[in-house]
PDB file of C-alpha atoms in Angstrom:
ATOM      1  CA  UNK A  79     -18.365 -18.597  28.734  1.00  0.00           C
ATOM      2  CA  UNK A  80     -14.715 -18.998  28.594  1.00  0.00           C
ATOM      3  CA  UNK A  81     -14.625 -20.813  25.263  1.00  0.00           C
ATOM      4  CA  UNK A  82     -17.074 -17.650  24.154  1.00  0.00           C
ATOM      5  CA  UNK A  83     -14.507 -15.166  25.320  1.00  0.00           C
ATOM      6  CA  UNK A  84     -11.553 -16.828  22.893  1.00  0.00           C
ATOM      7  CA  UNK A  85     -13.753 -17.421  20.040  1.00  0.00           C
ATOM      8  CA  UNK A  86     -14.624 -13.748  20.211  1.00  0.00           C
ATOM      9  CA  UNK A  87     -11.153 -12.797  20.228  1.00  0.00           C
ATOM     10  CA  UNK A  88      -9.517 -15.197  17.809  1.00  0.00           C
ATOM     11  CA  UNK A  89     -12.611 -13.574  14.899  1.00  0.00           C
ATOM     12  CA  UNK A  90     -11.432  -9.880  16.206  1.00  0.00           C
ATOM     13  CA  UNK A  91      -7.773 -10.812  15.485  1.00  0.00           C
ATOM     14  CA  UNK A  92      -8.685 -12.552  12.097  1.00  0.00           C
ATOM     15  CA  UNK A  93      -9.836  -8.949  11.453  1.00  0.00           C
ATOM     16  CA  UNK A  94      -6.597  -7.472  11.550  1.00  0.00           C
ATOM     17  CA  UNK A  95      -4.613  -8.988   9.212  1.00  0.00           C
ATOM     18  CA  UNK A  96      -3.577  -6.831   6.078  1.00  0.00           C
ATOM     19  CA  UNK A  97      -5.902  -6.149   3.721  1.00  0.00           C
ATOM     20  CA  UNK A  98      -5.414  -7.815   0.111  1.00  0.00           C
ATOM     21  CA  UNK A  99      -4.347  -5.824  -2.779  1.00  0.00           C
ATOM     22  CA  UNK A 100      -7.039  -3.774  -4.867  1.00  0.00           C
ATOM     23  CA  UNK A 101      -7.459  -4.100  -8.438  1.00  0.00           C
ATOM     24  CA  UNK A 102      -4.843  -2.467 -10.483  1.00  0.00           C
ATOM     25  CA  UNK A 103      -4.507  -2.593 -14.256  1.00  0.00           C
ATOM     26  CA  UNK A 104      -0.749  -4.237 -15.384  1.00  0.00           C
ATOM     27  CA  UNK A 105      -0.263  -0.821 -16.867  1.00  0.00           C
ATOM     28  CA  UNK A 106      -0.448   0.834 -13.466  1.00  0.00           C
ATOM     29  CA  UNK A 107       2.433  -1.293 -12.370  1.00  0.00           C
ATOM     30  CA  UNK A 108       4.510  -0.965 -15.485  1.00  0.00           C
ATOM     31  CA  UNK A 109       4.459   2.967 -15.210  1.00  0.00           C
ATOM     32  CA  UNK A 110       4.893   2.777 -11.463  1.00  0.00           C
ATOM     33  CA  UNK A 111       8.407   0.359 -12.294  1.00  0.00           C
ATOM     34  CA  UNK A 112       9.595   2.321 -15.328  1.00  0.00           C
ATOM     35  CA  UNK A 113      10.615   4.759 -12.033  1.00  0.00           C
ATOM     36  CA  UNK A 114      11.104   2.398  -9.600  1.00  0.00           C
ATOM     37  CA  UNK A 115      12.030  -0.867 -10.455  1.00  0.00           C
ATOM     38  CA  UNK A 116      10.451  -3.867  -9.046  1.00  0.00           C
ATOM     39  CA  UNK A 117      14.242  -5.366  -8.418  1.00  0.00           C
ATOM     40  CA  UNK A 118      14.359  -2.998  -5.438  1.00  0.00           C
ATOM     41  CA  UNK A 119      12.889  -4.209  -2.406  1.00  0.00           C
ATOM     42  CA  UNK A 120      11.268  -0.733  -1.235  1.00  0.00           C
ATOM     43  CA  UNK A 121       9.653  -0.703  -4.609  1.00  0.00           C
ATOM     44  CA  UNK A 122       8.175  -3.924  -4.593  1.00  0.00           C
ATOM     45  CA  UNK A 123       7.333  -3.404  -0.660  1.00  0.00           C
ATOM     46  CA  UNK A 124       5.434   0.253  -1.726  1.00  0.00           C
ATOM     47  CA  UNK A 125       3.887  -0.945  -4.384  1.00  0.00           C
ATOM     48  CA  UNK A 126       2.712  -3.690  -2.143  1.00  0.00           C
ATOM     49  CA  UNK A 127       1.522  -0.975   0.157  1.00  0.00           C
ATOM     50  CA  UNK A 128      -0.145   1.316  -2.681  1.00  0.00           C
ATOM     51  CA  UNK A 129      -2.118  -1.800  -3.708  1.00  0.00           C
ATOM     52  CA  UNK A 130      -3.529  -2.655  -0.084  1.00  0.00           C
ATOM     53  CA  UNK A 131      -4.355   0.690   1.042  1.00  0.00           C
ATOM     54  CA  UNK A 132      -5.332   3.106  -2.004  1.00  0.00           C
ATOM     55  CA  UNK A 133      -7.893   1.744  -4.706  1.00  0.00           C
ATOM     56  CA  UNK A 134      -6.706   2.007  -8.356  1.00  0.00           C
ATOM     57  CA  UNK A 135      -8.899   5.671  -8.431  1.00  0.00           C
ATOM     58  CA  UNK A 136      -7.729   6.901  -5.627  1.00  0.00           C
ATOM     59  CA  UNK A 137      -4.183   6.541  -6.723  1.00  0.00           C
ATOM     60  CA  UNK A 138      -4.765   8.132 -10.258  1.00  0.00           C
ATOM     61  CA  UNK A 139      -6.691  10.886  -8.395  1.00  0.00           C
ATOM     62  CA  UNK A 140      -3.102  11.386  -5.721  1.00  0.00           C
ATOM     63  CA  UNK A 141      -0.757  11.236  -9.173  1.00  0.00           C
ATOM     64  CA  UNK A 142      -3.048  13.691 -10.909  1.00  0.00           C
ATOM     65  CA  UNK A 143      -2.869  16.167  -8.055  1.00  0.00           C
ATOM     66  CA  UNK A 144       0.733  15.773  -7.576  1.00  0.00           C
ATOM     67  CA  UNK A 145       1.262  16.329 -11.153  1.00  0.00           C
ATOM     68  CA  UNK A 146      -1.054  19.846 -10.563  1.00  0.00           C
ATOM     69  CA  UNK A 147      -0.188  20.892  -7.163  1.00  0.00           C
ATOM     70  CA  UNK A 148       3.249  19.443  -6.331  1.00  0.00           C
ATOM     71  CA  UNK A 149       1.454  17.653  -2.996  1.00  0.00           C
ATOM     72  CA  UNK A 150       1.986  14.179  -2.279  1.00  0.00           C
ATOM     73  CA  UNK A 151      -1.326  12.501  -0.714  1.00  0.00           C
ATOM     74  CA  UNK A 152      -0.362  11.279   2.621  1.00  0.00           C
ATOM     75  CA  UNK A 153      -0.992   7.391   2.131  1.00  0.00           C
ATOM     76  CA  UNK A 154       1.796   7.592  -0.556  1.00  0.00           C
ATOM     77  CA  UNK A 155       4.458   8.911   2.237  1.00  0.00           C
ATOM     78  CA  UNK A 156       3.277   6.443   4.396  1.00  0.00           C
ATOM     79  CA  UNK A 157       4.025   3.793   2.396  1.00  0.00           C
ATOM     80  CA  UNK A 158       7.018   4.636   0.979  1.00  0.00           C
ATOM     81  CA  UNK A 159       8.087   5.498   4.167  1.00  0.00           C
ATOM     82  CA  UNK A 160       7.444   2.517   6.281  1.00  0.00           C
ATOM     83  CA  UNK A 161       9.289   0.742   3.191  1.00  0.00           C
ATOM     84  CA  UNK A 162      12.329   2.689   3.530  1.00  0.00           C
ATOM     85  CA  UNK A 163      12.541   2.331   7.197  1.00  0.00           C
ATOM     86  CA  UNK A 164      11.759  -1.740   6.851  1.00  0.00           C
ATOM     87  CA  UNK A 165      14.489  -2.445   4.161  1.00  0.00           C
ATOM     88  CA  UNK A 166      17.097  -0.397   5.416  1.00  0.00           C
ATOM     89  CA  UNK A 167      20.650  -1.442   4.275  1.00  0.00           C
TER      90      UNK A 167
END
C-alpha cells in the first residue's frame, strides 16, 4: 500500500513540471526581439514564458487587442513580470 501511496505521488509531481513551449513561427520571435532583444535575460526569460503559457493564436489575438484597445492580456504581465522580478540586477 505504501509503495502505492509514492508511486501515486511521484506521477502527480511529474505533472507539475512546466509545460513545453507551443508552436511559434521564427517570425513571431524575430518581431518579438526587434523590441526586446534576446541578449537580455528578461527577454529571453518572457519569451520563454509567452511560449509555455499562450498558444501562437492566443498571442496574436492579445497583440491585436492591445494594438485596438490599449489593454494588455493578463498572461503577458504575468510573464513579464515574474521575469523582471527573477533577473533583477
Amino acid at each position: 500500500m505504501r509503495w502505492a501511496f509514492i508511486a501515486l505521488v511521484a506521477i502527480g509531481l511529474a505533472g507539475c513540471g512546466e509545460a513545453a513551449p507551443n508552436p511559434y513561427p521564427e517570425a513571431a520571435q524575430a518581431r518579438f526581439e526587434a523590441s526586446c532583444p534576446s541578449e537580455n535575460a528578461v527577454c529571453t526569460c518572457t519569451w520563454d514564458k509567452l511560449t509555455r503559457t499562450m498558444t501562437y493564436e492566443e498571442y496574436e489575438a492579445a497583440l491585436a487587442r492591445f494594438r485596438e484597445t490599449g489593454l494588455m492580456e493578463p498572461r503577458v504581465t504575468r510573464a513579464r513580470t515574474a521575469c523582471v522580478e527573477r533577473h533583477r540586477e
